[in-house]
CSV table of C-alpha atoms in Angstrom, one decimal:
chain,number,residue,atom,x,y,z
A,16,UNK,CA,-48.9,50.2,-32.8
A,17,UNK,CA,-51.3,53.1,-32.6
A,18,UNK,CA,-51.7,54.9,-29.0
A,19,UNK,CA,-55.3,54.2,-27.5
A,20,UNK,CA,-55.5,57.9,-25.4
A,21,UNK,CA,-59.0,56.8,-25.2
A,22,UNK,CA,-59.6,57.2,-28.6
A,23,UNK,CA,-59.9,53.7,-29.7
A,24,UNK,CA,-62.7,50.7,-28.8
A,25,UNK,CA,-60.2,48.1,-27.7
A,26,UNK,CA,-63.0,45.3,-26.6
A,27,UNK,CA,-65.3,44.9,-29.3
A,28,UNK,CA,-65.9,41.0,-29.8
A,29,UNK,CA,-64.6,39.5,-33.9
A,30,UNK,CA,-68.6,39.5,-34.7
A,31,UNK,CA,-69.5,42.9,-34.3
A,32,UNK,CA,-66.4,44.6,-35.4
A,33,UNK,CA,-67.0,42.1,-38.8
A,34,UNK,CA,-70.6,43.6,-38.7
A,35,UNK,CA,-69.7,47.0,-38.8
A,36,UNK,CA,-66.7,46.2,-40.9
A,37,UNK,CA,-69.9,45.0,-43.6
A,38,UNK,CA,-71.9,47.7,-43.0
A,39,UNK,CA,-69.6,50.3,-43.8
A,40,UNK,CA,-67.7,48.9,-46.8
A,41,UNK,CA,-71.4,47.7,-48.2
A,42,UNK,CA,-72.8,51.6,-47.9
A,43,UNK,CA,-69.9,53.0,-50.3
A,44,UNK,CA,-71.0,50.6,-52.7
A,45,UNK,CA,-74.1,51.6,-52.3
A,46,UNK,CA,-73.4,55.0,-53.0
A,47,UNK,CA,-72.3,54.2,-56.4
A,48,UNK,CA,-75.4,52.5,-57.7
A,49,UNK,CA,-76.8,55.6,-59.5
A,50,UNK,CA,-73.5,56.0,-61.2
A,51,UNK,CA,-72.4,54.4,-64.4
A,52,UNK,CA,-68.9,53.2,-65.3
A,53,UNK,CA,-68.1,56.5,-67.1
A,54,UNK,CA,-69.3,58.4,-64.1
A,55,UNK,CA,-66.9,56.9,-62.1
A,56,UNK,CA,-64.2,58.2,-63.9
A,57,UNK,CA,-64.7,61.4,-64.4
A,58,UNK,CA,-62.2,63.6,-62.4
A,59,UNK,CA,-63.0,67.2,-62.7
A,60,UNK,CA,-60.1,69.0,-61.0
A,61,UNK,CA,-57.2,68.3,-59.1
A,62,UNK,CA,-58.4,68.2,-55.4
A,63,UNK,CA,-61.4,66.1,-56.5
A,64,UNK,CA,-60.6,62.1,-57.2
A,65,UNK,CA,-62.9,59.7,-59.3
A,66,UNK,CA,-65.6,57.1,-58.1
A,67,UNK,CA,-63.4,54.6,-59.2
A,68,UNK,CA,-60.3,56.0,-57.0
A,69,UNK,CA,-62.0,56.1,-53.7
A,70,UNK,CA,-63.2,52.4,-54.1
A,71,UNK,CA,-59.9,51.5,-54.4
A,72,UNK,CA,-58.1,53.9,-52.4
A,73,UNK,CA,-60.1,52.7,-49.4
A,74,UNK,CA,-59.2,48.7,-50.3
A,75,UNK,CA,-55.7,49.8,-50.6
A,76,UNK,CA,-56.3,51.1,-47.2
A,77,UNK,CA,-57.3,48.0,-45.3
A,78,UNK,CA,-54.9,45.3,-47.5
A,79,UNK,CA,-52.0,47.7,-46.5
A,80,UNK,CA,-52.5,48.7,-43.0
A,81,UNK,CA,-54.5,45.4,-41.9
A,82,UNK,CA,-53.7,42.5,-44.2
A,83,UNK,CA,-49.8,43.0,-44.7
A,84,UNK,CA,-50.0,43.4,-41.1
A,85,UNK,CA,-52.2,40.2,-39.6
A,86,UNK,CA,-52.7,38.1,-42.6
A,87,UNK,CA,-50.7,34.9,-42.6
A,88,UNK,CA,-48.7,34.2,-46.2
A,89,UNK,CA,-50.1,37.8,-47.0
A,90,UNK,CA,-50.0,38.1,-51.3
A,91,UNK,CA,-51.1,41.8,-52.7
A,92,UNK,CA,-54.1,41.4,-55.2
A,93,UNK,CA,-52.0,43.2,-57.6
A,94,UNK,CA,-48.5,44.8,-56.4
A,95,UNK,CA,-49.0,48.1,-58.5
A,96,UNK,CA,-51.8,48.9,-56.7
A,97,UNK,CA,-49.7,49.6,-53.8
A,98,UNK,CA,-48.4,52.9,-55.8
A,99,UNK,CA,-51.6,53.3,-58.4
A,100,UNK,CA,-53.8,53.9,-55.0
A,101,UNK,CA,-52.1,55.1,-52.3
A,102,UNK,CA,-53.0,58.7,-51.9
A,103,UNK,CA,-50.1,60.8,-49.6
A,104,UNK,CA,-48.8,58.3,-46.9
A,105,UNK,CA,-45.0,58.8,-48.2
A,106,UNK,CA,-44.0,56.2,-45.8
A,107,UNK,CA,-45.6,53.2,-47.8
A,108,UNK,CA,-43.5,54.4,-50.7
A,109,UNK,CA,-44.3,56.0,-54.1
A,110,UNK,CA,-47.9,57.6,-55.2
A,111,UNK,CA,-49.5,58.1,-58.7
A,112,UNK,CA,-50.1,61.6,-59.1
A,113,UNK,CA,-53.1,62.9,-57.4
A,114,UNK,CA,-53.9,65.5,-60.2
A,115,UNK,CA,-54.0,62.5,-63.0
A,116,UNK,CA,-56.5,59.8,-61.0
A,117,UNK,CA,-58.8,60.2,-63.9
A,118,UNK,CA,-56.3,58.9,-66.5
A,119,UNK,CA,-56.3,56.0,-64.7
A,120,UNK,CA,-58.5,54.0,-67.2
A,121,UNK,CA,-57.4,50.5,-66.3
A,122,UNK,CA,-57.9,48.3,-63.9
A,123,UNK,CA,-62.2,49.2,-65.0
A,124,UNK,CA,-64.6,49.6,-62.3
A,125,UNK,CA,-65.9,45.8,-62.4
A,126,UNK,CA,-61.8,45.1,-61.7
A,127,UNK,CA,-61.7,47.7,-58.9
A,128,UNK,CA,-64.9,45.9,-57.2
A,129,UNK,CA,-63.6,42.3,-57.5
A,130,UNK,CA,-60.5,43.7,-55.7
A,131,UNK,CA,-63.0,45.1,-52.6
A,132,UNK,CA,-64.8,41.9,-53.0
A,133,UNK,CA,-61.7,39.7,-51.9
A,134,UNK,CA,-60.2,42.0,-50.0
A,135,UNK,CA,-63.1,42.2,-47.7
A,136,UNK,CA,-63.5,38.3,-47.5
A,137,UNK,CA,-59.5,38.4,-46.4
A,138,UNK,CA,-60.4,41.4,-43.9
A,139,UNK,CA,-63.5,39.2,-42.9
A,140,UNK,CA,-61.3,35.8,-42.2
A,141,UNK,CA,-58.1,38.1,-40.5
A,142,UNK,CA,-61.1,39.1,-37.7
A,143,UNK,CA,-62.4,35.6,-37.3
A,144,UNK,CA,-58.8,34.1,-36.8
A,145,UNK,CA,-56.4,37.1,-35.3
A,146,UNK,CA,-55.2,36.2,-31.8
A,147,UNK,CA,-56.0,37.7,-28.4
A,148,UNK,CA,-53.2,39.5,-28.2
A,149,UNK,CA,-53.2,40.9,-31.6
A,150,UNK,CA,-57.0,41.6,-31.4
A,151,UNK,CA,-56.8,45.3,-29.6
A,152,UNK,CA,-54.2,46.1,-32.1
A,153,UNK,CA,-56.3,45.0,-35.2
A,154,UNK,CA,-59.8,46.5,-33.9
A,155,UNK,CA,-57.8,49.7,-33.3
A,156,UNK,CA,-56.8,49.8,-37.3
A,157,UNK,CA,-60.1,48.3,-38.4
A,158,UNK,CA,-61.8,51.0,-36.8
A,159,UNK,CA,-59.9,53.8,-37.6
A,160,UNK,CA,-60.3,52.4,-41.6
A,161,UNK,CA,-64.2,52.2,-41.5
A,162,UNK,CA,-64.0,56.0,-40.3
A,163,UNK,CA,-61.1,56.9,-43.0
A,164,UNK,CA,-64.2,55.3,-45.4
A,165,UNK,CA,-67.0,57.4,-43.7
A,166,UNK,CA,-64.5,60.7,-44.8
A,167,UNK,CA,-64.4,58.8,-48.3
A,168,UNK,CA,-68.1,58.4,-48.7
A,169,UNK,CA,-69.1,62.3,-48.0
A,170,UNK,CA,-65.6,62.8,-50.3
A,171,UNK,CA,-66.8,60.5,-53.4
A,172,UNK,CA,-70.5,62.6,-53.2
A,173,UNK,CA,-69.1,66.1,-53.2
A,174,UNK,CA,-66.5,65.0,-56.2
A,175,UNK,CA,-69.4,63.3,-58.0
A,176,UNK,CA,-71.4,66.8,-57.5
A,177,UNK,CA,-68.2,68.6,-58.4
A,178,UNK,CA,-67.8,66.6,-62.0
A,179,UNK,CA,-71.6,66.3,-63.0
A,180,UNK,CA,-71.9,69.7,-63.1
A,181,UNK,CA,-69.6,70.3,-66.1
A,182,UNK,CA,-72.8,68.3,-68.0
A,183,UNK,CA,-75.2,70.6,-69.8
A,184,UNK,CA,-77.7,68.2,-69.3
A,185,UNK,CA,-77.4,68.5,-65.5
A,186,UNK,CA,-77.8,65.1,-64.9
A,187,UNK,CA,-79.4,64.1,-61.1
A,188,UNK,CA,-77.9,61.9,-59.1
A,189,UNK,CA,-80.6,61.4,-57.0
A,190,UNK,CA,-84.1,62.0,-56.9
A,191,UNK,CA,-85.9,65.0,-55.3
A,192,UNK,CA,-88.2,64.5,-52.6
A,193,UNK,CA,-90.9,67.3,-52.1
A,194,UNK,CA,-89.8,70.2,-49.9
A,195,UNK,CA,-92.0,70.7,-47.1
A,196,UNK,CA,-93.4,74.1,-46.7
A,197,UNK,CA,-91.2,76.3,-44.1
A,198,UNK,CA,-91.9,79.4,-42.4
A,199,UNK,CA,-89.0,81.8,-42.2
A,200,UNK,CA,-87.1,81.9,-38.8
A,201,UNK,CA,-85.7,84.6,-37.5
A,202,UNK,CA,-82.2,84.9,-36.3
A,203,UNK,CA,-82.2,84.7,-32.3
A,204,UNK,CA,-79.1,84.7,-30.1
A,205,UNK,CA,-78.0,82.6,-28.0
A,206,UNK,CA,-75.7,83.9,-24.8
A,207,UNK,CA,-72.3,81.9,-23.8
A,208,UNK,CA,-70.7,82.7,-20.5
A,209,UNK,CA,-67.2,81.4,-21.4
A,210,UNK,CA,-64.6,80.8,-19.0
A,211,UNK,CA,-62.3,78.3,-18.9
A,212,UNK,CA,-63.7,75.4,-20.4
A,213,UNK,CA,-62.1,71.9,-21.2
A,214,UNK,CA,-62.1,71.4,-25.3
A,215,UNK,CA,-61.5,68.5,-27.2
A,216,UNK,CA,-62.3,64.6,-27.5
A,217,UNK,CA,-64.2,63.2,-24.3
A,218,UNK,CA,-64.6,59.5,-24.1
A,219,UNK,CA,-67.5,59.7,-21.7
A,220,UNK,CA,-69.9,62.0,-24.6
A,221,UNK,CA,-68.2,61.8,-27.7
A,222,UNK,CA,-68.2,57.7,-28.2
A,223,UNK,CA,-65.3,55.2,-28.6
A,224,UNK,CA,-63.3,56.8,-31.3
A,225,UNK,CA,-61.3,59.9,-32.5
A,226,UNK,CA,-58.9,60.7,-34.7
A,227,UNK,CA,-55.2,62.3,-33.2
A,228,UNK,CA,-56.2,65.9,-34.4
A,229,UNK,CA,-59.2,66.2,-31.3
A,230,UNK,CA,-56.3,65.3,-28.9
A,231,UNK,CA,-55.6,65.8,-26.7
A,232,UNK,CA,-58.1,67.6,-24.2
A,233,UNK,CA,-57.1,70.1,-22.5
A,234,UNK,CA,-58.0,73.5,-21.1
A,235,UNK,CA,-58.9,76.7,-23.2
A,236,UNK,CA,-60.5,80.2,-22.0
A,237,UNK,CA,-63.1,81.4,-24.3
A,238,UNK,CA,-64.5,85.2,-23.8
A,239,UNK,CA,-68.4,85.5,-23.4
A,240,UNK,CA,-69.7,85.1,-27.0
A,241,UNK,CA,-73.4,84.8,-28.3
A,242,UNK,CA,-74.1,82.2,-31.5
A,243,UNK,CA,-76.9,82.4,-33.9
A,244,UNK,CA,-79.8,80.2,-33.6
A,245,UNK,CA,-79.7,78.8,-37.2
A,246,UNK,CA,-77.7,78.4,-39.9
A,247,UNK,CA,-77.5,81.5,-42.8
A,248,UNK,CA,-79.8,81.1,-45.5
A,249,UNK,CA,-79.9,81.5,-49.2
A,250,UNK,CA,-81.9,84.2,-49.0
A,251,UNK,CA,-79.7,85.7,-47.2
A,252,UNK,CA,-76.9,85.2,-49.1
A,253,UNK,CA,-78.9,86.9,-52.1
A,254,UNK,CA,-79.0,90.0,-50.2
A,255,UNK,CA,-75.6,89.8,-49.6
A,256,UNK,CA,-75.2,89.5,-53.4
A,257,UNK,CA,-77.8,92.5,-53.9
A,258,UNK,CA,-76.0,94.9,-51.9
A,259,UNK,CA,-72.9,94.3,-54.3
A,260,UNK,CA,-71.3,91.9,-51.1
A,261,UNK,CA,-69.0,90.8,-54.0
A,262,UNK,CA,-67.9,94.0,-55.2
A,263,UNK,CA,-67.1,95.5,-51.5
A,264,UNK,CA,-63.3,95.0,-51.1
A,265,UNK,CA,-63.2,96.1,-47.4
A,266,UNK,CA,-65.9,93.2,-46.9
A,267,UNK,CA,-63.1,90.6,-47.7
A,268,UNK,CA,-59.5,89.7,-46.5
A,269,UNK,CA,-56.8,90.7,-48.4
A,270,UNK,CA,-56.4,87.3,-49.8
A,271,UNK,CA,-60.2,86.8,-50.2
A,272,UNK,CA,-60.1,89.8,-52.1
A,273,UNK,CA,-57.4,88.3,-54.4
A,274,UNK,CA,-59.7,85.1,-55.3
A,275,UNK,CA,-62.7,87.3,-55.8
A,276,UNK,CA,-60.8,89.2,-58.7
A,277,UNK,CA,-59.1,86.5,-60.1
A,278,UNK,CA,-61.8,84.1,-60.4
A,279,UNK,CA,-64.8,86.7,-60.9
A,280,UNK,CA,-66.7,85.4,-58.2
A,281,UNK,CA,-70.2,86.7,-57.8
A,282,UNK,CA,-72.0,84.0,-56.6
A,283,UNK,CA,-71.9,80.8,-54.5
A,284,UNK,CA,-70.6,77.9,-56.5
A,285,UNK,CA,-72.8,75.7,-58.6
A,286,UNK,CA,-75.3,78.9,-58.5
A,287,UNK,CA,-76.1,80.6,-61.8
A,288,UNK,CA,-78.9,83.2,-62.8
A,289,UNK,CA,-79.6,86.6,-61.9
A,290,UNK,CA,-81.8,88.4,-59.0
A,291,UNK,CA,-85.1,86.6,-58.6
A,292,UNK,CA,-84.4,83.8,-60.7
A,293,UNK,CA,-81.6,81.8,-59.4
A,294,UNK,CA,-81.2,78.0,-60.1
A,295,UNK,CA,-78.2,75.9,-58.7
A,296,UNK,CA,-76.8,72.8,-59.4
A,297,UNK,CA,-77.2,69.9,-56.7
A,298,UNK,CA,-77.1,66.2,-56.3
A,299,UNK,CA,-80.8,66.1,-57.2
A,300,UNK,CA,-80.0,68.1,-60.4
A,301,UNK,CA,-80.4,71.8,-61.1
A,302,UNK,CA,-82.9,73.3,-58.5
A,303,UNK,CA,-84.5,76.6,-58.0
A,304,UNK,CA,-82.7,78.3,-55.0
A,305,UNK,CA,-85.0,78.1,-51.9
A,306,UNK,CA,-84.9,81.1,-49.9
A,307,UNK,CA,-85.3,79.4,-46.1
A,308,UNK,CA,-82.6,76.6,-47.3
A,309,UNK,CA,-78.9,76.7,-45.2
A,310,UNK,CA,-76.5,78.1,-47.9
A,311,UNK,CA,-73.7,75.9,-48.5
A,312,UNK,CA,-70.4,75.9,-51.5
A,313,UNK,CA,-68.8,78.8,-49.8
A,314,UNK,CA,-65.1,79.4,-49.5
A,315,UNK,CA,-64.2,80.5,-45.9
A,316,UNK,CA,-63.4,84.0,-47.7
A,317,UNK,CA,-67.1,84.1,-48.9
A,318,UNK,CA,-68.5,83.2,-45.2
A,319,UNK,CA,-66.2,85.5,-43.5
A,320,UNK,CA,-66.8,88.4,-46.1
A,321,UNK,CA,-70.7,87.7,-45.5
A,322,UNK,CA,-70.2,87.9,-41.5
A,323,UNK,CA,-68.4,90.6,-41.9
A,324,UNK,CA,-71.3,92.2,-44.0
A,325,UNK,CA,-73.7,90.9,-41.5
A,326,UNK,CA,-71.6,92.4,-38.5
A,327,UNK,CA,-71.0,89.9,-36.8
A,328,UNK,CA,-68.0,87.2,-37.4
A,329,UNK,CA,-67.2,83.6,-37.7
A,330,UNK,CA,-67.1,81.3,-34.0
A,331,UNK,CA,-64.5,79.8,-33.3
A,332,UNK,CA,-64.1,76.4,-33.1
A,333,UNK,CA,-63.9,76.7,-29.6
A,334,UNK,CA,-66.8,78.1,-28.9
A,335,UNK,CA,-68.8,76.0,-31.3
A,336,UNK,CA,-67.7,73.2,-29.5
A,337,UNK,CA,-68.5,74.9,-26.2
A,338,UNK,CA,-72.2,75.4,-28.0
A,339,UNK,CA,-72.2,71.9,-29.1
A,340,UNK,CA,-71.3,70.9,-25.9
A,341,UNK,CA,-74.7,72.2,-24.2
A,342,UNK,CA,-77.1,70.8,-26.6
A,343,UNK,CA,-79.7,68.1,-25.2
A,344,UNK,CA,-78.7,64.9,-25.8
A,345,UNK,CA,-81.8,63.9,-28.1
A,346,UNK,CA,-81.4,67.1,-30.4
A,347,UNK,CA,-77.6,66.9,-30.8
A,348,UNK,CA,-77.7,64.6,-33.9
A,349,UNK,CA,-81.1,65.3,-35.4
A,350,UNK,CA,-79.9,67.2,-38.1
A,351,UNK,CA,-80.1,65.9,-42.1
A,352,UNK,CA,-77.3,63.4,-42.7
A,353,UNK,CA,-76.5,61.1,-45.7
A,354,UNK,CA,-78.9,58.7,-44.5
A,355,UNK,CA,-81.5,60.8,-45.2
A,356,UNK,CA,-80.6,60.1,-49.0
A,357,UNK,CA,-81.7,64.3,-49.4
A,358,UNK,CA,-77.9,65.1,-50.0
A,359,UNK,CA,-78.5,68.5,-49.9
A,360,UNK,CA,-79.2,71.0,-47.1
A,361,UNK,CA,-83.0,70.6,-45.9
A,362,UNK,CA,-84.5,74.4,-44.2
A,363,UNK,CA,-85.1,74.7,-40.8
A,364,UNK,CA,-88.3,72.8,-39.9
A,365,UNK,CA,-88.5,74.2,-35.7
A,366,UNK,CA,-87.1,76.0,-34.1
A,367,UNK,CA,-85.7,75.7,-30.1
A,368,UNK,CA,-86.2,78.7,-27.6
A,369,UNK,CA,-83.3,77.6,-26.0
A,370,UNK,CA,-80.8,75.6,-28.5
A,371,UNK,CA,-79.0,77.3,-32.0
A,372,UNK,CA,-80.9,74.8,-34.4
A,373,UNK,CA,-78.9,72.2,-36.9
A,374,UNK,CA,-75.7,72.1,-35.3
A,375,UNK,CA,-75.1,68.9,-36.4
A,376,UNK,CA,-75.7,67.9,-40.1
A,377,UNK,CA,-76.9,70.0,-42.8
A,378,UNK,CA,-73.8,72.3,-44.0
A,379,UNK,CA,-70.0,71.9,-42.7
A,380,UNK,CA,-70.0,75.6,-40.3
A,381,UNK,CA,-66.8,77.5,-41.0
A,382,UNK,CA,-65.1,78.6,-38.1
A,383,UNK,CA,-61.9,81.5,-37.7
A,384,UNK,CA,-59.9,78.8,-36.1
A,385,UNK,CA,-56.3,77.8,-37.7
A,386,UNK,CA,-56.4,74.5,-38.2
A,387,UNK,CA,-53.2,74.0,-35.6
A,388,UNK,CA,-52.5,71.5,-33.3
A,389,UNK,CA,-53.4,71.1,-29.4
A,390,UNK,CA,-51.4,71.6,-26.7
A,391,UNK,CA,-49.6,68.4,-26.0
A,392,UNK,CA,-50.8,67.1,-29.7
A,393,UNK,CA,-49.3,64.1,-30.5
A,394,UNK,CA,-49.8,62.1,-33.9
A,395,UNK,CA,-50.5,58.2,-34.6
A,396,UNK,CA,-47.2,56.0,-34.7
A,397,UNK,CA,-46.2,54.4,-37.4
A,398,UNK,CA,-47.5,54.8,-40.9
A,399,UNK,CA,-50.7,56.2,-39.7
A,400,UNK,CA,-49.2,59.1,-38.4
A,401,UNK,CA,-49.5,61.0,-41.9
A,402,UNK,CA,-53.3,60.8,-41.3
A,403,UNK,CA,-53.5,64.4,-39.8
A,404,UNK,CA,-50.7,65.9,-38.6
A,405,UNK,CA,-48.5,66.9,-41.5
A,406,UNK,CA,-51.9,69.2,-42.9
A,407,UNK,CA,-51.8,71.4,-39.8
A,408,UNK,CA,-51.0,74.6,-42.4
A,409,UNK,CA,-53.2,76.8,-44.4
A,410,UNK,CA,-56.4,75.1,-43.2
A,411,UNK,CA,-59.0,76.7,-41.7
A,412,UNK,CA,-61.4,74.1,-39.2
A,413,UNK,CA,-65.1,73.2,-40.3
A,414,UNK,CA,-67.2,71.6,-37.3
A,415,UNK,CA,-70.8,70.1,-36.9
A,416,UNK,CA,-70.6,67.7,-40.9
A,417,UNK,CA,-73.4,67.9,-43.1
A,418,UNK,CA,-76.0,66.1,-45.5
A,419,UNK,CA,-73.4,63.8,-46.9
A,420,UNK,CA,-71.6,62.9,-43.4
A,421,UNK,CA,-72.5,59.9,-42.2
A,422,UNK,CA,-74.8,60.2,-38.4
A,423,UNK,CA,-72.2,57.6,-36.9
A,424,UNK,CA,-69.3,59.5,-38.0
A,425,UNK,CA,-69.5,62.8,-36.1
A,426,UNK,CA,-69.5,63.9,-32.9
A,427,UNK,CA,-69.2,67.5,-30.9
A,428,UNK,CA,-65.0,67.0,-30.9
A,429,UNK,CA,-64.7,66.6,-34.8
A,430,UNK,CA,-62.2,68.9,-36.6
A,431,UNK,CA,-62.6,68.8,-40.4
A,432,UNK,CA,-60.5,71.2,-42.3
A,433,UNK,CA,-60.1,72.8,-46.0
A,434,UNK,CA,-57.7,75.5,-47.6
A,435,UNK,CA,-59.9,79.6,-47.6
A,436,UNK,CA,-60.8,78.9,-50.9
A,437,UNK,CA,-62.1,75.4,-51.0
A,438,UNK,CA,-66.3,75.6,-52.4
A,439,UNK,CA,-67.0,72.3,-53.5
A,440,UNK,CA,-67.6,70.5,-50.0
A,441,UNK,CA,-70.9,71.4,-48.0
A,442,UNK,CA,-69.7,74.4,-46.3
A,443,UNK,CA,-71.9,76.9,-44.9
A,444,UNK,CA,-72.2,79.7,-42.3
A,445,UNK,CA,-73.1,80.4,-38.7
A,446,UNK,CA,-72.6,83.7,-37.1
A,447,UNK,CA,-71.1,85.0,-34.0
A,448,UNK,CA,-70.5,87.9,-31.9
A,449,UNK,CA,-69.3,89.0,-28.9
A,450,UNK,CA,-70.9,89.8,-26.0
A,451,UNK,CA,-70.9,93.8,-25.6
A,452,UNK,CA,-70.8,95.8,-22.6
């Protein structure tokens, strides 16, 4: 039984949990209709997984945790997908190897969507006919699934992106829509008081779901701090690159320094080109840079090495959330999500006297916080419990999501959180400072 702690809707009627339920699973298929077969098989490193995987992966996930659980006479569509697609929760039992997803030619993709086909009808029939008293208990697991797909569906674009780029051709996997013209905006900032400030998830702002890592709330001092007003730009980052940012050991962290030499970085990822005439590859194919456009495919030694250039630093993730915190309720969520079918960063169209500007969507915002746990942290029971906890090591925590997060999937108490050398998600940079004097 997972612990509610206010994390979990526990009074949604069968038809609009089935709804969303429909929604959800419907908009990762969706998300695969540009692809072809071969496409979603292509697994181009080891902390990328194919197409293919995460459609199945994310059925595993709901005949395993909801249909061996509630559904009467339960019968596995095929019992070596139990193993085939289970991704790290050691307690179900074996895994396939994570590295070698893309050898996994068979089942094909038309076998992998016949088994989301009946395992959403089964899903579908468990809501219509689960008890009362199981009901809380099965919208709790329901819920927390959809979300596990939301992470899936930013995950299966930023792999796709990841393994078309090994394509000379440069296929596109979307379209390009016309970029407004944008005036550049300065860099303004913004003045925090600090104090001790409550942090974490609050049921009263942050909606009717959380996962265990933004857990519990609890109290945290933060020093007066001031935050940029918008996000750092590519044109930016090219004058980082001019002034040899790359080349400048006592820009980086010791570590930092390490991956710069041993994968000759000089450059985001996906960029390629020389001053004046750089092109990088995106979703929509390979694209000029745009100066006035958020950066984004940087490790968190790249965006600390550039705030460090800059001087300034990275927030922290309490203070970013103390930021977030204070925006108006109509602006907090108007930034460019996967909805917008752009997937990529869009520039900054206006910007607020009074607000930092695209908080929320956009580009993943590094911060200097360890991913750790909070005070009085306390994981999922049962199997669920391998969700977040056990990866509270070598992280480093993103907040605000980006162009491929789902609108309905973040919120200002969201912890994402990736290894210091991780490029390939949309990871970019806000600066901070302290407050002198």
């Amino acid at each position: 039984m997972l612990p509610s702690q206010n994390t979990f809707p526990t009074d949604a009627c069968a038809s609009t949990l089935a709804q969303r339920f429909q929604q959800v699973r419907a908009q990762t298929e969706r998300l695969i209709e540009p692809l072809s077969a071969e496409d979603c098989q292509l697994q181009s490193m080891p902390d990328a997984s194919p197409a293919k995987w995460h459609l199945a992966h994310l059925t595993w996930f709901f005949e395993t945790f909801v249909l061996e659980r509630f559904e009467a006479k339960f019968q596995p569509f095929n019992a070596s997908f139990r193993q085939l697609f289970n991704s790290y929760y050691n307690g179900v039992g074996h895994k396939y190897p994570r590295p070698q997803r893309g050898l996994i030619s068979r089942p094909s993709l038309q076998d992998v969507l016949a088994y989301r086909a009946q395992v959403n009808q089964r899903v579908a029939e468990v809501i219509g006919t689960t008890s009362d008293a199981q009901a809380p208990e099965l919208t709790q697991l329901i819920t927390l699934g959809l979300h596990h797909e939301q992470q899936h569906q930013e995950l299966l674009l930023t792999d796709i992106q990841h393994a078309l780029s090994f394509n000379p051709q440069s296929p596109a996997y979307a379209k390009r829509g016309p970029l407004t013209p944008t005036v550049p905006q300065p860099v303004r900032w913004h003045t925090y008081g600090g104090g001790l400030v409550q942090h974490g998830f609050d049921a009263l702002r942050d909606g009717d779901f959380a996962f265990d890592n933004e857990t519990p709330r609890h109290p945290v001092y933060v020093a007066p701090f001031e935050l940029a007003s918008r996000l750092v730009t590519n044109g930016e980052m090219m004058d980082f690159m001019a002034d040899q940012g790359y080349a400048r050991p006592e820009l980086w962290l010791s570590m930092g320094w390490d991956w710069v030499q041993a994968g000759a970085h000089r450059m985001p990822l996906y960029w390629q080109g020389d001053a004046g005439d750089y092109r990088h590859f995106t979703l929509q194919g390979l694209q000029d840079v745009d100066a006035n456009t958020p950066v984004c495919h940087l490790s968190y030694f790249e965006a600390d090495a550039f705030a460090r250039w800059s001087g300034a630093r990275l927030p922290t993730e309490f203070e970013w959330e103390l930021a977030a915190r204070q925006l108006p309720a109509n602006s907090a969520k108007s930034g460019n999500f996967v909805e917008r079918a752009a997937y990529h960063p869009m520039p900054q169209q206006q910007a607020s006297p009074t607000t930092p500007s695209q908080m929320m969507g956009d580009v993943w915002e590094w911060t200097q916080s360890n991913y750790t746990p909070y005070p009085g942290y306390q994981p999922w029971e049962g199997l669920v419990g391998e969700y977040n906890g056990k990866f509270m090591c070598n992280q480093f925590v993103l907040r605000g999501g980006s162009c491929a997060t789902p609108q309905s999937h973040i919120r200002a108490s969201y912890r994402n959180f990736f290894p210091p050398d991780a490029q390939w998600q949309f990871s970019g940079v806000r600066l901070a400072r302290d407050v002198q004097g």
